[in-house]
Amino acid sequence: MSSERTNEIWILGATGNVGRAIAARLVAEGVTGLVLIGRSEERLSTTFADLAGSVTLKRLASFGDMLAAVRSERPRVVVNLIGSYAETAVPLAEACMPGGSYVDLSIDNSTLASLVDLDHDARAADSIVIGGAGFGVLATEALVVRLCAGRPTPTRVQIDALSSYAPEEGVVGEAFAVTSVDVMTIGGRVYRNGVLTPVPLGSNLRTHKLPDGTTVKSAAVPSGELFAARQASGAPNIDFTSALAPTATLIRATLPLMSRLLKLPSMRRMMIRQMAAAKTKKAPRPRPFSWGHAVVDWSDGTTREAWLRAEDAMDYTADVLVAVVHRFQAGTAPRGAFTPAAAFGPEIATEAGATFVDVGAAVA
Ligand SMILES: NC(=O)c1ccc[n+]([C@@H]2O[C@H](COP(=O)([O-])OP(=O)(O)OC[C@H]3O[C@@H](n4cnc5c(N)ncnc54)[C@H](OP(=O)(O)O)[C@@H]3O)[C@@H](O)[C@H]2O)c1
């Protein structure tokens, strides 16, 4: 098949929280060829009234229609923000081959593993596939890549994603609701002796004193940060906690039952519907910064620790996607399938506006 592509950048799920943010940034930069895609003409034209004339709005009624359109119309770049990544990520990434570039915000271990498994096909097709290009995955992956550079395989890695963001007036949204319900259904995960091992969701409760003087709690979730840290370090034992995990004692006590109930398809559908429609109120972010944190231990007794500081985690997520699109545009992205710091090195985190804060001796 020919690798001829248009010069268009398609944003699927553009009417959502992240889609609106990345569209605004790219238009402000004067990027041309933006095509904003959603399932409702009315939502598209209302949401993007301000951008009329600078972008193309395109209604595609379902995921199936989006996939067929990517295959037949051959955009150069696809930014997948429609969520449900277990079903949507791999088919869309494959539809970008040959010659196209794909990026998403997938954040579960198995989806990231399936995307990275496309590496051979993507190289052969002169394509680039990037999964997990947001605060989630990159904030900890960049630290692990940086701390492990030039060192032997560590024995243990502890990583923590401690996001802080200001919610907007609106609703939670379907894509985010699916991610949250998936987390509750899967339960917690850690790597033990190289094997992804179940632990109770909300276990490994930790309280962090952050470098900015504030504190935050976090606990275990089954997130793709584990996959990226394993890939970056090769460590047999890896723990990941998130400030988004339930940390209140009462809620943690109900999670095992909730997890069992959500395996029933009818319960899952009901929970996603209710959560997606739940109203969000505009509020300031709870802490001044979002932080990624990593501690890496080696068998010789060496320990290295570092933090990544970003501002609002949702803004930072949009900034990471924009930084990745810049790399696509510049032609400096490696061919293949990767998580973001594996593709571009930890520099992609600072290109998106974050700062590394080392504990103890500076990392070379
Ligand atoms: N890795 C990270 O750090 C990170 C950070 C933020 C978000 N995320 C993830 O990124 C995704 C996007 O987040 P978001 O907050 O922008 O979500 P959102 O506000 O719910 O937006 C997603 C958009 O996709 C469309 N959509 C939803 N379900 C769809 C489906 N089944 N088929 C086709 N289109 C669908 C909707 O638009 P229409 O209804 O108008 O078509 C919706 O506006 C979510 O999965 C979220 O969990 C990851």
Short mmCIF file of C-alpha atoms and ligand atoms in Angstrom, two decimals:
data_model
loop_
_atom_site.label_atom_id
_atom_site.label_comp_id
_atom_site.label_asym_id
_atom_site.label_seq_id
_atom_site.Cartn_x
_atom_site.Cartn_y
_atom_site.Cartn_z
CA MET A 1 0.00 0.00 0.00
CA SER A 2 1.25 3.52 -0.75
CA SER A 3 2.27 5.61 2.25
CA GLU A 4 0.85 8.82 0.71
CA ARG A 5 -1.00 10.85 3.32
CA THR A 6 -2.74 14.20 3.55
CA ASN A 7 -1.14 16.82 5.79
CA GLU A 8 -4.12 16.76 8.16
CA ILE A 9 -3.99 16.33 11.94
CA TRP A 10 -7.18 14.59 13.13
CA ILE A 11 -8.23 14.98 16.75
CA LEU A 12 -10.76 12.27 17.62
CA GLY A 13 -12.89 13.13 20.69
CA ALA A 14 -12.10 16.81 20.14
CA THR A 15 -15.14 18.10 22.08
CA GLY A 16 -13.82 16.60 25.36
CA ASN A 17 -11.73 18.22 28.07
CA VAL A 18 -8.34 17.37 26.59
CA GLY A 19 -9.49 17.75 22.96
CA ARG A 20 -10.62 21.34 23.51
CA ALA A 21 -7.34 22.18 25.22
CA ILE A 22 -5.07 20.73 22.52
CA ALA A 23 -7.15 22.21 19.67
CA ALA A 24 -6.88 25.69 21.25
CA ARG A 25 -3.10 25.36 21.67
CA LEU A 26 -2.48 24.16 18.10
CA VAL A 27 -4.71 26.89 16.58
CA ALA A 28 -2.94 29.54 18.71
CA GLU A 29 0.37 28.31 17.27
CA GLY A 30 -0.99 28.70 13.73
CA VAL A 31 -0.86 24.96 12.97
CA THR A 32 -2.87 24.29 9.80
CA GLY A 33 -4.71 21.19 8.63
CA LEU A 34 -6.50 20.62 11.97
CA VAL A 35 -9.61 18.43 11.69
CA LEU A 36 -11.69 18.24 14.89
CA ILE A 37 -13.84 15.13 15.04
CA GLY A 38 -16.87 14.34 17.19
CA ARG A 39 -20.11 12.39 17.05
CA SER A 40 -22.47 15.37 17.12
CA GLU A 41 -22.50 18.24 14.63
CA GLU A 42 -24.20 20.47 17.18
CA ARG A 43 -21.63 19.76 19.94
CA LEU A 44 -18.80 20.37 17.48
CA SER A 45 -20.13 23.71 16.22
CA THR A 46 -21.06 24.95 19.72
CA THR A 47 -17.77 23.88 21.28
CA PHE A 48 -15.59 25.32 18.52
CA ALA A 49 -17.57 28.46 17.59
CA ASP A 50 -14.47 30.52 18.53
CA LEU A 51 -12.20 28.55 16.17
CA ALA A 52 -14.47 28.81 13.08
CA GLY A 53 -12.38 29.40 9.98
CA SER A 54 -9.15 28.04 11.50
CA VAL A 55 -10.18 24.37 11.67
CA THR A 56 -12.33 21.80 9.87
CA LEU A 57 -15.13 20.22 11.91
CA LYS A 58 -16.06 16.68 10.97
CA ARG A 59 -18.90 14.58 12.32
CA LEU A 60 -18.35 10.84 12.43
CA ALA A 61 -21.16 9.03 14.24
CA SER A 62 -19.27 6.15 15.86
CA PHE A 63 -15.86 4.64 16.52
CA GLY A 64 -16.43 2.35 13.50
CA ASP A 65 -16.98 5.38 11.25
CA MET A 66 -13.84 7.06 12.64
CA LEU A 67 -11.75 3.96 11.99
CA ALA A 68 -13.08 3.61 8.43
CA ALA A 69 -12.42 7.31 7.75
CA VAL A 70 -8.82 7.13 9.06
CA ARG A 71 -8.26 4.12 6.75
CA SER A 72 -9.76 5.73 3.66
CA GLU A 73 -8.85 9.43 4.09
CA ARG A 74 -5.31 8.86 5.39
CA PRO A 75 -4.54 11.81 7.71
CA ARG A 76 -0.85 12.32 8.57
CA VAL A 77 -1.49 12.45 12.35
CA VAL A 78 -4.24 10.94 14.52
CA VAL A 79 -4.68 12.09 18.14
CA ASN A 80 -7.03 9.59 19.80
CA LEU A 81 -8.91 11.12 22.76
CA ILE A 82 -12.11 9.04 22.56
CA GLY A 83 -10.95 6.73 25.37
CA SER A 84 -12.04 3.04 25.64
CA TYR A 85 -8.44 2.45 24.64
CA ALA A 86 -8.58 -1.32 25.12
CA GLU A 87 -10.83 -1.38 22.02
CA THR A 88 -9.84 1.75 20.09
CA ALA A 89 -6.04 2.17 20.40
CA VAL A 90 -4.60 -0.73 18.41
CA PRO A 91 -7.06 -0.61 15.45
CA LEU A 92 -6.55 3.16 15.07
CA ALA A 93 -2.77 2.87 15.38
CA GLU A 94 -2.80 0.15 12.69
CA ALA A 95 -5.01 2.35 10.51
CA CYS A 96 -2.24 5.00 10.62
CA MET A 97 0.12 2.58 8.86
CA PRO A 98 1.85 2.99 6.53
CA GLY A 99 3.34 6.45 6.85
CA GLY A 100 1.10 8.03 9.51
CA SER A 101 1.63 8.97 13.16
CA TYR A 102 -0.64 8.03 16.07
CA VAL A 103 -0.75 9.30 19.67
CA ASP A 104 -3.15 8.68 22.56
CA LEU A 105 -3.61 8.95 26.34
CA SER A 106 -4.04 5.24 27.02
CA ILE A 107 -3.15 4.41 30.57
CA ASP A 108 -3.72 0.72 31.18
CA ASN A 109 -0.93 -1.83 31.20
CA SER A 110 -2.38 -4.19 28.62
CA THR A 111 -3.25 -1.47 26.07
CA LEU A 112 0.23 0.04 26.35
CA ALA A 113 1.78 -3.41 25.97
CA SER A 114 -0.38 -4.08 22.87
CA LEU A 115 0.58 -0.72 21.34
CA VAL A 116 4.31 -1.30 21.96
CA ASP A 117 3.88 -4.76 20.41
CA LEU A 118 3.17 -2.93 17.12
CA ASP A 119 6.80 -1.74 17.10
CA HIS A 120 7.98 -4.08 14.32
CA ASP A 121 4.98 -3.32 12.09
CA ALA A 122 5.28 0.43 12.71
CA ARG A 123 8.99 0.47 11.80
CA ALA A 124 8.32 -1.53 8.64
CA ALA A 125 5.48 0.87 7.75
CA ASP A 126 7.56 4.04 8.42
CA SER A 127 5.01 4.98 11.10
CA ILE A 128 5.14 6.27 14.68
CA VAL A 129 2.85 5.06 17.45
CA ILE A 130 2.93 6.70 20.91
CA GLY A 131 0.71 5.53 23.80
CA GLY A 132 0.28 7.24 27.17
CA ALA A 133 1.32 10.77 26.14
CA GLY A 134 -0.07 12.62 29.17
CA PHE A 135 0.76 13.40 32.79
CA GLY A 136 -0.33 9.80 33.34
CA VAL A 137 2.60 7.60 32.24
CA LEU A 138 5.08 10.38 31.29
CA ALA A 139 5.38 12.06 34.74
CA THR A 140 6.87 8.88 36.21
CA GLU A 141 8.31 7.27 33.07
CA ALA A 142 10.54 10.30 32.39
CA LEU A 143 11.97 10.01 35.93
CA VAL A 144 12.67 6.29 35.68
CA VAL A 145 14.37 6.66 32.27
CA ARG A 146 16.47 9.50 33.70
CA LEU A 147 17.41 7.78 36.98
CA CYS A 148 18.30 4.48 35.27
CA ALA A 149 20.33 5.94 32.38
CA GLY A 150 23.77 4.32 32.21
CA ARG A 151 23.11 2.16 35.31
CA PRO A 152 22.67 -1.61 35.70
CA THR A 153 19.21 -3.12 36.18
CA PRO A 154 17.82 -1.98 39.56
CA THR A 155 16.21 -4.31 42.09
CA ARG A 156 13.24 -2.12 42.92
CA VAL A 157 11.39 0.94 41.63
CA GLN A 158 8.74 2.93 43.52
CA ILE A 159 6.81 5.51 41.46
CA ASP A 160 4.02 7.89 42.41
CA ALA A 161 1.82 10.13 40.21
CA LEU A 162 0.51 12.99 42.33
CA SER A 163 -1.61 15.10 40.02
CA SER A 164 -3.36 18.32 40.94
CA TYR A 165 -5.82 19.95 38.55
CA ALA A 166 -8.59 22.50 38.54
CA PRO A 167 -11.89 20.93 37.44
CA GLU A 168 -14.01 22.89 34.96
CA GLU A 169 -17.78 23.40 35.13
CA GLY A 170 -19.32 20.52 33.14
CA VAL A 171 -19.61 16.75 33.37
CA VAL A 172 -17.06 14.00 34.03
CA GLY A 173 -17.48 12.68 30.44
CA GLU A 174 -17.80 9.18 29.00
CA ALA A 175 -14.14 8.59 28.15
CA PHE A 176 -12.88 9.45 31.65
CA ALA A 177 -15.74 7.44 33.22
CA VAL A 178 -14.72 4.32 31.24
CA THR A 179 -11.09 4.71 32.45
CA SER A 180 -12.22 5.07 36.10
CA VAL A 181 -14.56 2.08 35.96
CA ASP A 182 -11.84 -0.05 34.34
CA VAL A 183 -9.46 0.85 37.21
CA MET A 184 -12.05 -0.16 39.82
CA THR A 185 -12.81 -3.41 37.97
CA ILE A 186 -9.20 -4.50 37.47
CA GLY A 187 -8.02 -3.81 41.06
CA GLY A 188 -4.44 -2.88 42.06
CA ARG A 189 -1.27 -4.24 40.43
CA VAL A 190 2.47 -4.38 41.26
CA TYR A 191 5.42 -6.13 39.65
CA ARG A 192 6.86 -8.89 41.83
CA ASN A 193 9.78 -10.92 40.52
CA GLY A 194 9.01 -9.62 37.04
CA VAL A 195 5.34 -10.69 37.12
CA LEU A 196 2.40 -8.26 37.08
CA THR A 197 0.69 -9.32 40.31
CA PRO A 198 -2.75 -8.36 41.73
CA VAL A 199 -2.95 -6.40 44.99
CA PRO A 200 -6.02 -4.75 46.53
CA LEU A 201 -6.97 -1.45 44.90
CA GLY A 202 -6.05 1.30 47.35
CA SER A 203 -3.33 -0.73 49.14
CA ASN A 204 0.21 0.63 49.70
CA LEU A 205 -1.29 3.82 51.17
CA ARG A 206 1.43 6.49 51.20
CA THR A 207 1.59 10.06 52.52
CA HIS A 208 3.99 12.34 50.64
CA LYS A 209 5.58 15.51 51.88
CA LEU A 210 6.00 17.28 48.54
CA PRO A 211 8.97 19.51 47.69
CA ASP A 212 6.58 22.53 47.70
CA GLY A 213 5.75 21.86 51.39
CA THR A 214 2.21 20.46 50.83
CA THR A 215 1.18 16.87 51.54
CA VAL A 216 -0.89 14.35 49.58
CA LYS A 217 -1.91 10.71 49.97
CA SER A 218 -1.68 8.09 47.25
CA ALA A 219 -2.41 4.38 46.88
CA ALA A 220 -2.02 1.47 44.45
CA VAL A 221 -3.89 1.45 41.12
CA PRO A 222 -3.39 -0.85 38.09
CA SER A 223 -2.04 1.87 35.86
CA GLY A 224 0.20 1.85 32.74
CA GLU A 225 2.95 3.64 34.67
CA LEU A 226 3.89 0.13 35.81
CA PHE A 227 4.40 -1.09 32.23
CA ALA A 228 6.45 1.99 31.30
CA ALA A 229 8.63 1.73 34.45
CA ARG A 230 9.27 -1.96 33.83
CA GLN A 231 10.22 -1.23 30.22
CA ALA A 232 12.52 1.65 31.30
CA SER A 233 14.23 -0.11 34.22
CA GLY A 234 13.87 -3.88 33.80
CA ALA A 235 13.41 -3.93 37.63
CA PRO A 236 11.72 -7.10 38.88
CA ASN A 237 9.85 -5.29 41.67
CA ILE A 238 7.85 -2.14 40.92
CA ASP A 239 5.18 -0.35 42.95
CA PHE A 240 3.02 2.46 41.64
CA THR A 241 0.66 4.70 43.56
CA SER A 242 -1.60 7.52 42.40
CA ALA A 243 -3.18 10.47 44.19
CA LEU A 244 -6.31 9.67 42.14
CA ALA A 245 -6.70 6.33 43.97
CA PRO A 246 -9.30 6.18 46.71
CA THR A 247 -7.46 6.80 49.99
CA ALA A 248 -10.37 7.27 52.47
CA THR A 249 -10.68 4.25 54.79
CA LEU A 250 -14.42 3.81 54.25
CA ILE A 251 -14.24 3.90 50.45
CA ARG A 252 -11.23 1.57 50.35
CA ALA A 253 -13.21 -0.94 52.44
CA THR A 254 -16.01 -1.07 49.80
CA LEU A 255 -13.67 -1.47 46.79
CA PRO A 256 -13.38 -5.29 46.68
CA LEU A 257 -17.19 -5.60 46.53
CA MET A 258 -17.44 -2.76 44.00
CA SER A 259 -14.79 -4.42 41.85
CA ARG A 260 -16.78 -7.71 41.78
CA LEU A 261 -20.06 -5.94 40.98
CA LEU A 262 -18.53 -3.94 38.12
CA LYS A 263 -17.61 -7.18 36.34
CA LEU A 264 -21.35 -7.58 35.63
CA PRO A 265 -21.98 -5.90 32.22
CA SER A 266 -25.24 -4.27 33.36
CA MET A 267 -23.58 -2.77 36.47
CA ARG A 268 -20.63 -1.59 34.39
CA ARG A 269 -22.92 0.16 31.87
CA MET A 270 -24.96 1.80 34.66
CA MET A 271 -21.86 3.01 36.52
CA ILE A 272 -20.28 4.46 33.34
CA ARG A 273 -23.56 6.22 32.45
CA GLN A 274 -23.94 7.73 35.92
CA MET A 275 -20.31 8.70 36.31
CA ALA A 276 -20.11 10.24 32.81
CA ALA A 277 -23.14 12.45 33.53
CA ALA A 278 -21.94 13.49 37.02
CA LYS A 279 -21.58 17.26 37.20
CA THR A 280 -18.18 18.82 37.88
CA LYS A 281 -17.87 22.24 39.48
CA LYS A 282 -15.22 24.80 38.62
CA ALA A 283 -12.73 24.81 41.49
CA PRO A 284 -9.11 25.76 42.12
CA ARG A 285 -6.57 22.97 41.99
CA PRO A 286 -6.03 21.39 45.42
CA ARG A 287 -2.25 21.81 45.46
CA PRO A 288 0.03 24.30 43.68
CA PHE A 289 1.78 21.68 41.51
CA SER A 290 1.41 18.19 40.08
CA TRP A 291 4.29 15.88 40.92
CA GLY A 292 5.76 12.69 39.54
CA HIS A 293 8.06 10.86 41.96
CA ALA A 294 10.48 7.95 41.59
CA VAL A 295 12.83 6.10 43.92
CA VAL A 296 15.13 3.50 42.34
CA ASP A 297 17.17 0.97 44.38
CA TRP A 298 20.17 -1.08 43.19
CA SER A 299 21.64 -4.25 44.70
CA ASP A 300 24.86 -2.40 45.67
CA GLY A 301 22.84 -0.28 48.11
CA THR A 302 22.63 2.78 45.82
CA THR A 303 19.32 4.64 45.82
CA ARG A 304 18.36 7.51 43.51
CA GLU A 305 15.29 9.66 43.96
CA ALA A 306 13.82 12.49 41.88
CA TRP A 307 10.65 14.49 41.35
CA LEU A 308 9.04 15.94 38.24
CA ARG A 309 7.11 19.19 38.81
CA ALA A 310 4.32 20.26 36.47
CA GLU A 311 1.50 22.77 36.87
CA ASP A 312 -2.14 21.68 36.38
CA ALA A 313 -2.06 17.98 35.36
CA MET A 314 -4.78 18.36 32.69
CA ASP A 315 -3.01 21.37 31.16
CA TYR A 316 0.24 19.46 31.27
CA THR A 317 -1.42 16.51 29.51
CA ALA A 318 -2.45 18.80 26.63
CA ASP A 319 1.09 20.26 26.60
CA VAL A 320 2.61 16.76 26.32
CA LEU A 321 0.34 15.93 23.37
CA VAL A 322 1.33 19.20 21.69
CA ALA A 323 5.04 18.45 22.29
CA VAL A 324 4.57 15.03 20.67
CA VAL A 325 2.74 16.56 17.68
CA HIS A 326 5.65 19.04 17.34
CA ARG A 327 8.06 16.08 17.15
CA PHE A 328 5.86 14.44 14.52
CA GLN A 329 5.80 17.69 12.52
CA ALA A 330 9.56 18.22 12.83
CA GLY A 331 10.22 14.71 11.50
CA THR A 332 12.42 13.96 14.57
CA ALA A 333 10.26 11.13 15.96
CA PRO A 334 11.77 7.63 15.72
CA ARG A 335 9.83 5.06 13.70
CA GLY A 336 8.21 2.33 15.81
CA ALA A 337 5.79 2.03 18.74
CA PHE A 338 6.64 3.48 22.15
CA THR A 339 5.64 5.13 25.38
CA PRO A 340 6.65 8.83 25.29
CA ALA A 341 9.98 8.86 27.19
CA ALA A 342 11.03 5.62 25.45
CA ALA A 343 10.57 7.41 22.11
CA PHE A 344 11.91 10.86 22.85
CA GLY A 345 13.90 10.50 26.10
CA PRO A 346 12.99 12.34 29.32
CA GLU A 347 13.45 15.66 27.45
CA ILE A 348 9.91 15.38 26.11
CA ALA A 349 8.71 16.00 29.70
CA THR A 350 10.61 19.29 29.92
CA GLU A 351 9.67 20.28 26.36
CA ALA A 352 6.08 20.10 27.64
CA GLY A 353 6.94 22.46 30.51
CA ALA A 354 7.85 20.21 33.47
CA THR A 355 10.96 20.58 35.67
CA PHE A 356 13.09 17.80 37.19
CA VAL A 357 13.91 18.18 40.89
CA ASP A 358 16.64 15.79 42.03
CA VAL A 359 17.00 14.63 45.62
CA GLY A 360 20.62 14.56 46.78
CA ALA A 361 23.27 14.44 44.04
CA ALA A 362 22.13 15.79 40.66
CA VAL A 363 21.52 13.18 37.98
CA ALA A 364 23.97 13.58 35.09
N1 LIG B 1 -2.88 9.77 30.49
C1 LIG B 1 -3.36 10.85 31.09
O1 LIG B 1 -2.66 11.54 31.84
C2 LIG B 1 -4.76 11.30 30.84
C3 LIG B 1 -5.16 12.58 31.23
C4 LIG B 1 -6.44 12.99 30.93
C5 LIG B 1 -7.32 12.13 30.28
N2 LIG B 1 -6.92 10.88 29.96
C6 LIG B 1 -7.78 9.98 29.20
O2 LIG B 1 -7.91 10.56 27.91
C7 LIG B 1 -9.21 10.34 27.39
C8 LIG B 1 -9.83 11.69 27.03
O3 LIG B 1 -10.04 12.43 28.23
P1 LIG B 1 -11.07 13.63 28.31
O4 LIG B 1 -11.06 14.12 29.70
O5 LIG B 1 -10.86 14.59 27.19
O6 LIG B 1 -12.45 12.83 28.04
P2 LIG B 1 -13.87 13.44 27.67
O7 LIG B 1 -13.99 14.83 28.17
O8 LIG B 1 -14.89 12.44 28.05
O9 LIG B 1 -13.80 13.55 26.06
C9 LIG B 1 -13.76 12.48 25.20
C10 LIG B 1 -14.57 12.83 23.94
O10 LIG B 1 -14.59 11.69 23.11
C11 LIG B 1 -15.89 11.48 22.54
N3 LIG B 1 -16.26 10.11 22.86
C12 LIG B 1 -16.50 9.57 24.08
N4 LIG B 1 -16.78 8.26 23.97
C13 LIG B 1 -16.70 7.96 22.64
C14 LIG B 1 -16.89 6.77 21.90
N5 LIG B 1 -17.23 5.62 22.49
N6 LIG B 1 -16.73 6.83 20.56
C15 LIG B 1 -16.41 7.99 19.94
N7 LIG B 1 -16.22 9.16 20.59
C16 LIG B 1 -16.37 9.13 21.93
C17 LIG B 1 -16.84 12.51 23.18
O11 LIG B 1 -17.18 13.47 22.19
P3 LIG B 1 -18.59 13.49 21.43
O12 LIG B 1 -19.58 12.84 22.33
O13 LIG B 1 -18.84 14.96 21.18
O14 LIG B 1 -18.33 12.73 20.18
C18 LIG B 1 -16.00 13.19 24.27
O15 LIG B 1 -16.16 14.61 24.25
C19 LIG B 1 -9.96 9.58 28.48
O16 LIG B 1 -9.89 8.19 28.19
C20 LIG B 1 -9.19 9.88 29.75
O17 LIG B 1 -9.32 8.85 30.72
C21 LIG B 1 -5.65 10.45 30.22
#
